[in-house]
mmCIF file of C-alpha atoms in Angstrom:
data_model
loop_
_atom_site.group_PDB
_atom_site.id
_atom_site.type_symbol
_atom_site.label_atom_id
_atom_site.label_comp_id
_atom_site.label_asym_id
_atom_site.label_seq_id
_atom_site.Cartn_x
_atom_site.Cartn_y
_atom_site.Cartn_z
ATOM 1 C CA GLU C 1409 23.239 71.108 -46.995
ATOM 2 C CA PRO C 1410 20.142 68.730 -46.629
ATOM 3 C CA GLU C 1411 17.014 68.676 -49.504
ATOM 4 C CA VAL C 1412 13.663 68.168 -50.693
ATOM 5 C CA THR C 1413 14.367 66.535 -53.971
ATOM 6 C CA GLN C 1414 11.647 65.619 -56.272
ATOM 7 C CA THR C 1415 11.437 63.594 -60.125
ATOM 8 C CA PRO C 1416 10.218 63.966 -62.835
ATOM 9 C CA SER C 1417 11.364 67.330 -63.405
ATOM 10 C CA HIS C 1418 9.180 67.404 -65.780
ATOM 11 C CA GLN C 1419 5.717 64.821 -66.679
ATOM 12 C CA VAL C 1420 3.623 64.945 -70.130
ATOM 13 C CA THR C 1421 0.654 62.184 -69.717
ATOM 14 C CA GLN C 1422 -2.545 61.562 -71.061
ATOM 15 C CA MET C 1423 -6.339 63.062 -69.829
ATOM 16 C CA GLY C 1424 -6.575 59.816 -67.744
ATOM 17 C CA GLN C 1425 -3.682 58.388 -67.940
ATOM 18 C CA GLU C 1426 -2.580 57.802 -64.167
ATOM 19 C CA VAL C 1427 0.724 59.446 -63.308
ATOM 20 C CA ILE C 1428 2.886 59.200 -59.996
ATOM 21 C CA LEU C 1429 4.909 61.454 -58.472
ATOM 22 C CA ARG C 1430 7.969 61.152 -56.037
ATOM 23 C CA CYS C 1431 10.052 63.192 -53.426
ATOM 24 C CA VAL C 1432 12.377 62.404 -50.718
ATOM 25 C CA PRO C 1433 12.250 64.596 -48.052
ATOM 26 C CA ILE C 1434 15.144 65.395 -46.299
ATOM 27 C CA SER C 1435 15.658 62.358 -43.998
ATOM 28 C CA ASN C 1436 15.435 63.117 -39.821
ATOM 29 C CA HIS C 1437 11.665 65.204 -40.522
ATOM 30 C CA LEU C 1438 8.464 63.723 -39.064
ATOM 31 C CA TYR C 1439 5.533 65.735 -41.476
ATOM 32 C CA PHE C 1440 5.772 65.846 -44.975
ATOM 33 C CA TYR C 1441 3.265 67.411 -47.496
ATOM 34 C CA TRP C 1442 2.683 68.105 -51.551
ATOM 35 C CA TYR C 1443 1.130 72.089 -52.562
ATOM 36 C CA ARG C 1444 0.972 72.616 -56.386
ATOM 37 C CA GLN C 1445 0.693 76.322 -58.142
ATOM 38 C CA ILE C 1446 -1.213 75.879 -60.897
ATOM 39 C CA LEU C 1447 0.090 78.773 -63.802
ATOM 40 C CA GLY C 1448 -0.679 82.397 -62.844
ATOM 41 C CA GLN C 1449 -2.139 81.048 -59.419
ATOM 42 C CA LYS C 1450 -1.241 80.831 -55.283
ATOM 43 C CA VAL C 1451 0.618 78.104 -54.679
ATOM 44 C CA GLU C 1452 -2.180 75.342 -52.867
ATOM 45 C CA PHE C 1453 -2.197 73.303 -50.185
ATOM 46 C CA LEU C 1454 -3.665 69.414 -51.145
ATOM 47 C CA VAL C 1455 -1.640 67.351 -47.710
ATOM 48 C CA SER C 1456 -0.262 66.228 -44.722
ATOM 49 C CA PHE C 1457 1.067 63.608 -44.373
ATOM 50 C CA TYR C 1458 2.568 61.622 -40.344
ATOM 51 C CA ASN C 1459 2.947 58.923 -38.610
ATOM 52 C CA ASN C 1460 2.188 56.774 -41.432
ATOM 53 C CA GLU C 1461 -1.487 58.971 -42.636
ATOM 54 C CA ILE C 1462 -3.267 61.317 -43.860
ATOM 55 C CA SER C 1463 -3.008 64.065 -41.002
ATOM 56 C CA GLU C 1464 -5.642 66.550 -43.272
ATOM 57 C CA LYS C 1465 -6.429 67.386 -46.386
ATOM 58 C CA SER C 1466 -7.580 70.420 -48.765
ATOM 59 C CA GLU C 1467 -11.245 70.063 -50.709
ATOM 60 C CA ILE C 1468 -8.985 69.711 -54.113
ATOM 61 C CA PHE C 1469 -8.186 66.176 -52.268
ATOM 62 C CA ASP C 1470 -10.428 63.819 -53.888
ATOM 63 C CA ASP C 1471 -10.629 60.831 -54.358
ATOM 64 C CA GLN C 1472 -8.697 61.061 -57.367
ATOM 65 C CA PHE C 1473 -5.275 61.321 -55.075
ATOM 66 C CA SER C 1474 -3.399 59.002 -52.928
ATOM 67 C CA VAL C 1475 -0.605 59.968 -51.110
ATOM 68 C CA GLU C 1476 2.144 56.805 -49.711
ATOM 69 C CA ARG C 1477 5.166 56.594 -48.369
ATOM 70 C CA PRO C 1478 6.014 53.131 -49.898
ATOM 71 C CA ASP C 1479 9.593 52.697 -47.701
ATOM 72 C CA GLY C 1480 11.100 54.975 -45.247
ATOM 73 C CA SER C 1481 12.346 57.538 -47.654
ATOM 74 C CA ASN C 1482 10.078 58.121 -50.375
ATOM 75 C CA PHE C 1483 7.403 59.986 -50.111
ATOM 76 C CA THR C 1484 4.657 59.761 -53.363
ATOM 77 C CA LEU C 1485 1.457 61.645 -54.955
ATOM 78 C CA LYS C 1486 -0.868 59.890 -57.947
ATOM 79 C CA ILE C 1487 -3.265 60.789 -59.706
ATOM 80 C CA ARG C 1488 -5.862 58.204 -60.875
ATOM 81 C CA SER C 1489 -7.413 59.635 -63.977
ATOM 82 C CA THR C 1490 -5.637 62.779 -63.943
ATOM 83 C CA LYS C 1491 -8.611 65.709 -66.099
ATOM 84 C CA LEU C 1492 -6.675 68.739 -68.298
ATOM 85 C CA GLU C 1493 -6.974 71.579 -64.505
ATOM 86 C CA ASP C 1494 -5.195 68.776 -62.679
ATOM 87 C CA SER C 1495 -1.793 70.940 -65.000
ATOM 88 C CA ALA C 1496 0.526 72.155 -63.138
ATOM 89 C CA MET C 1497 3.838 72.455 -61.108
ATOM 90 C CA TYR C 1498 3.534 70.073 -57.879
ATOM 91 C CA PHE C 1499 5.859 70.391 -54.828
ATOM 92 C CA CYS C 1500 6.628 68.331 -51.142
ATOM 93 C CA ALA C 1501 7.261 69.855 -48.325
ATOM 94 C CA SER C 1502 9.137 68.215 -45.261
ATOM 95 C CA GLY C 1503 8.671 68.935 -41.434
ATOM 96 C CA GLY C 1504 8.659 70.106 -38.520
ATOM 97 C CA ARG C 1505 10.471 67.988 -36.221
ATOM 98 C CA SER C 1506 8.671 69.447 -33.467
ATOM 99 C CA SER C 1507 4.872 68.880 -32.762
ATOM 100 C CA ARG C 1508 2.396 70.143 -34.836
ATOM 101 C CA GLY C 1509 4.279 70.966 -37.620
ATOM 102 C CA THR C 1510 4.945 73.890 -37.090
ATOM 103 C CA ASP C 1511 8.815 74.272 -37.907
ATOM 104 C CA THR C 1512 10.275 76.216 -41.721
ATOM 105 C CA GLN C 1513 8.711 73.416 -44.108
ATOM 106 C CA TYR C 1514 11.283 72.478 -46.836
ATOM 107 C CA PHE C 1515 10.381 72.991 -50.445
ATOM 108 C CA GLY C 1516 11.622 70.465 -53.215
ATOM 109 C CA PRO C 1517 12.157 72.250 -56.597
ATOM 110 C CA GLY C 1518 8.952 70.969 -58.601
ATOM 111 C CA THR C 1519 7.550 68.637 -60.708
ATOM 112 C CA ARG C 1520 5.961 70.441 -64.106
ATOM 113 C CA LEU C 1521 2.602 68.072 -64.195
ATOM 114 C CA THR C 1522 0.848 68.896 -68.203
ATOM 115 C CA VAL C 1523 -1.693 66.896 -68.457
ATOM 116 C CA LEU C 1524 -2.760 66.742 -72.446
ATOM 117 C CA LYS A 760 -9.870 80.086 -42.793
ATOM 118 C CA GLN A 761 -7.149 81.062 -43.522
ATOM 119 C CA GLU A 762 -7.106 84.236 -45.914
ATOM 120 C CA VAL A 763 -3.700 86.234 -47.067
ATOM 121 C CA THR A 764 -2.541 89.501 -48.376
ATOM 122 C CA GLN A 765 0.449 90.491 -49.690
ATOM 123 C CA ILE A 766 1.025 94.479 -50.755
ATOM 124 C CA PRO A 767 2.433 94.974 -53.160
ATOM 125 C CA ALA A 768 1.443 93.085 -56.172
ATOM 126 C CA ALA A 769 4.289 93.898 -57.954
ATOM 127 C CA LEU A 770 7.506 96.657 -57.792
ATOM 128 C CA SER A 771 10.258 97.026 -59.612
ATOM 129 C CA VAL A 772 13.008 99.329 -57.833
ATOM 130 C CA PRO A 773 16.966 100.274 -58.801
ATOM 131 C CA GLU A 774 19.615 98.966 -56.581
ATOM 132 C CA GLY A 775 20.625 99.558 -53.013
ATOM 133 C CA GLU A 776 16.884 100.459 -52.681
ATOM 134 C CA ASN A 777 15.869 99.219 -49.547
ATOM 135 C CA LEU A 778 12.159 97.981 -49.614
ATOM 136 C CA VAL A 779 9.223 96.861 -47.436
ATOM 137 C CA LEU A 780 7.203 93.722 -48.812
ATOM 138 C CA ASN A 781 3.655 93.902 -47.170
ATOM 139 C CA CYS A 782 1.551 90.495 -45.536
ATOM 140 C CA SER A 783 -1.386 90.975 -43.677
ATOM 141 C CA PHE A 784 -3.948 87.443 -43.040
ATOM 142 C CA THR A 785 -7.329 87.721 -41.091
ATOM 143 C CA ASP A 786 -6.706 83.826 -38.665
ATOM 144 C CA SER A 787 -4.523 85.400 -36.139
ATOM 145 C CA ALA A 788 -3.681 83.241 -33.358
ATOM 146 C CA ILE A 789 -0.563 81.352 -35.546
ATOM 147 C CA TYR A 790 2.336 79.399 -34.492
ATOM 148 C CA ASN A 791 4.679 81.175 -36.677
ATOM 149 C CA LEU A 792 4.692 83.128 -40.150
ATOM 150 C CA GLN A 793 7.732 82.010 -43.166
ATOM 151 C CA TRP A 794 8.374 84.124 -46.006
ATOM 152 C CA PHE A 795 10.007 82.107 -49.225
ATOM 153 C CA ARG A 796 11.056 82.968 -52.605
ATOM 154 C CA GLN A 797 9.632 82.189 -56.352
ATOM 155 C CA ASP A 798 12.045 82.265 -58.754
ATOM 156 C CA PRO A 799 9.939 81.783 -62.138
ATOM 157 C CA GLY A 800 9.421 78.418 -62.507
ATOM 158 C CA LYS A 801 11.136 77.891 -59.396
ATOM 159 C CA GLY A 802 10.220 76.454 -56.189
ATOM 160 C CA LEU A 803 9.857 77.731 -52.882
ATOM 161 C CA THR A 804 13.466 78.310 -50.671
ATOM 162 C CA SER A 805 12.677 79.390 -47.093
ATOM 163 C CA LEU A 806 13.589 82.254 -46.481
ATOM 164 C CA LEU A 807 12.614 83.076 -42.021
ATOM 165 C CA LEU A 808 10.364 81.340 -39.814
ATOM 166 C CA ILE A 809 9.755 83.834 -36.822
ATOM 167 C CA GLN A 810 8.019 82.175 -34.399
ATOM 168 C CA SER A 811 4.295 83.803 -32.761
ATOM 169 C CA SER A 812 6.318 85.034 -29.358
ATOM 170 C CA GLN A 813 9.073 87.307 -31.399
ATOM 171 C CA ARG A 814 9.034 90.152 -32.910
ATOM 172 C CA GLU A 815 11.273 90.391 -35.458
ATOM 173 C CA GLN A 816 13.351 87.861 -37.402
ATOM 174 C CA THR A 817 16.290 88.652 -39.493
ATOM 175 C CA SER A 818 19.157 86.996 -42.024
ATOM 176 C CA GLY A 819 21.761 88.901 -43.477
ATOM 177 C CA ARG A 820 20.172 91.810 -45.578
ATOM 178 C CA LEU A 821 16.719 90.251 -44.671
ATOM 179 C CA ASN A 822 14.724 91.286 -41.215
ATOM 180 C CA ALA A 823 11.376 89.827 -40.267
ATOM 181 C CA SER A 824 8.266 91.923 -38.080
ATOM 182 C CA LEU A 825 5.398 89.755 -36.861
ATOM 183 C CA ASP A 826 2.130 91.393 -35.372
ATOM 184 C CA LYS A 827 0.287 89.010 -34.699
ATOM 185 C CA SER A 828 -2.039 90.914 -32.876
ATOM 186 C CA SER A 829 -2.877 93.075 -36.054
ATOM 187 C CA GLY A 830 -2.709 89.547 -37.979
ATOM 188 C CA ARG A 831 0.387 91.540 -40.196
ATOM 189 C CA SER A 832 4.170 90.724 -41.755
ATOM 190 C CA THR A 833 6.586 92.382 -43.073
ATOM 191 C CA LEU A 834 9.927 91.726 -44.741
ATOM 192 C CA TYR A 835 12.572 94.155 -45.897
ATOM 193 C CA ILE A 836 15.393 93.750 -47.726
ATOM 194 C CA ALA A 837 18.018 95.868 -47.506
ATOM 195 C CA ALA A 838 20.399 97.987 -50.567
ATOM 196 C CA SER A 839 18.252 96.059 -52.746
ATOM 197 C CA GLN A 840 20.633 94.061 -55.717
ATOM 198 C CA PRO A 841 19.551 92.394 -58.576
ATOM 199 C CA GLY A 842 19.747 89.472 -57.526
ATOM 200 C CA ASP A 843 16.978 89.829 -55.091
ATOM 201 C CA SER A 844 14.966 89.645 -58.352
ATOM 202 C CA ALA A 845 11.587 87.137 -57.242
ATOM 203 C CA THR A 846 8.227 86.750 -56.088
ATOM 204 C CA TYR A 847 8.076 86.761 -51.790
ATOM 205 C CA LEU A 848 5.996 84.920 -50.961
ATOM 206 C CA CYS A 849 4.634 84.920 -46.959
ATOM 207 C CA ALA A 850 2.743 81.725 -45.124
ATOM 208 C CA PRO A 851 1.033 81.627 -41.607
ATOM 209 C CA PRO A 852 -0.580 78.448 -40.983
ATOM 210 C CA PRO A 853 -3.456 78.080 -39.927
ATOM 211 C CA GLY A 854 -4.570 79.721 -36.587
ATOM 212 C CA ALA A 855 -4.405 77.588 -32.858
ATOM 213 C CA GLY A 856 -7.998 76.887 -32.909
ATOM 214 C CA GLY A 857 -8.931 73.217 -34.628
ATOM 215 C CA THR A 858 -6.144 70.277 -35.939
ATOM 216 C CA SER A 859 -3.226 72.079 -37.894
ATOM 217 C CA TYR A 860 -0.291 69.906 -38.673
ATOM 218 C CA GLY A 861 1.531 72.689 -40.383
ATOM 219 C CA LYS A 862 -0.461 73.669 -43.730
ATOM 220 C CA LEU A 863 0.842 76.926 -44.829
ATOM 221 C CA THR A 864 -1.305 79.335 -47.176
ATOM 222 C CA PHE A 865 0.221 81.197 -49.429
ATOM 223 C CA GLY A 866 -0.332 84.594 -50.832
ATOM 224 C CA GLN A 867 -0.269 85.574 -55.072
ATOM 225 C CA GLY A 868 3.206 87.043 -53.959
ATOM 226 C CA THR A 869 5.154 90.089 -54.725
ATOM 227 C CA ILE A 870 6.607 90.197 -57.739
ATOM 228 C CA LEU A 871 10.100 92.168 -57.008
ATOM 229 C CA THR A 872 12.332 93.564 -59.844
ATOM 230 C CA VAL A 873 15.548 94.810 -58.914
ATOM 231 C CA HIS A 874 17.375 97.245 -61.512
ATOM 232 C CA PRO A 875 21.112 97.550 -61.733
#
């Protein structure tokens, strides 16, 4: 069964450094998402991406964040200058073969980001 | 803005019991609602997607119901097993008003423990 994959599983970085989190969505999906979950808190939406552009983003997704689909398969989240409060589990999801992204979303296993 | 509440926050039961997990949401003009399972430190596994036109959706021992008018969904787990122990999350997208590309809003979840 197709699945969403994410690398690395755990990333440790120093405050102020740039990190890139990578995801390979399910191949025939059209909508891609990043969510994050700070330890002990709810899963929060960061950004959705459709037709090679951001379709929606949350207040969390400020200028320090960017997303890219550099080739036909990878979907990346870049944090330009990490802060301590960026420490969280970051989940990639894909779905939405139908219009408006209303199909089942499938989540990857997550990347745990630790900012020291 | 969609807000999600899940009750109870935690549930501990002996094996074999039938369970009811409740989810309420504030914006009832939704296309669908998705239920997920999250094991500790892991990603989200999609359990069921129930469309707004459906009242129920079943998968094995799981049955989800949706009452849009009251802003509620219920997940029934029949004959619970220790392997069902996990956090269960419900996630509706925003209501139909405005632009939405499937971003999900998550509740805090119900932490389920099933004892052998």
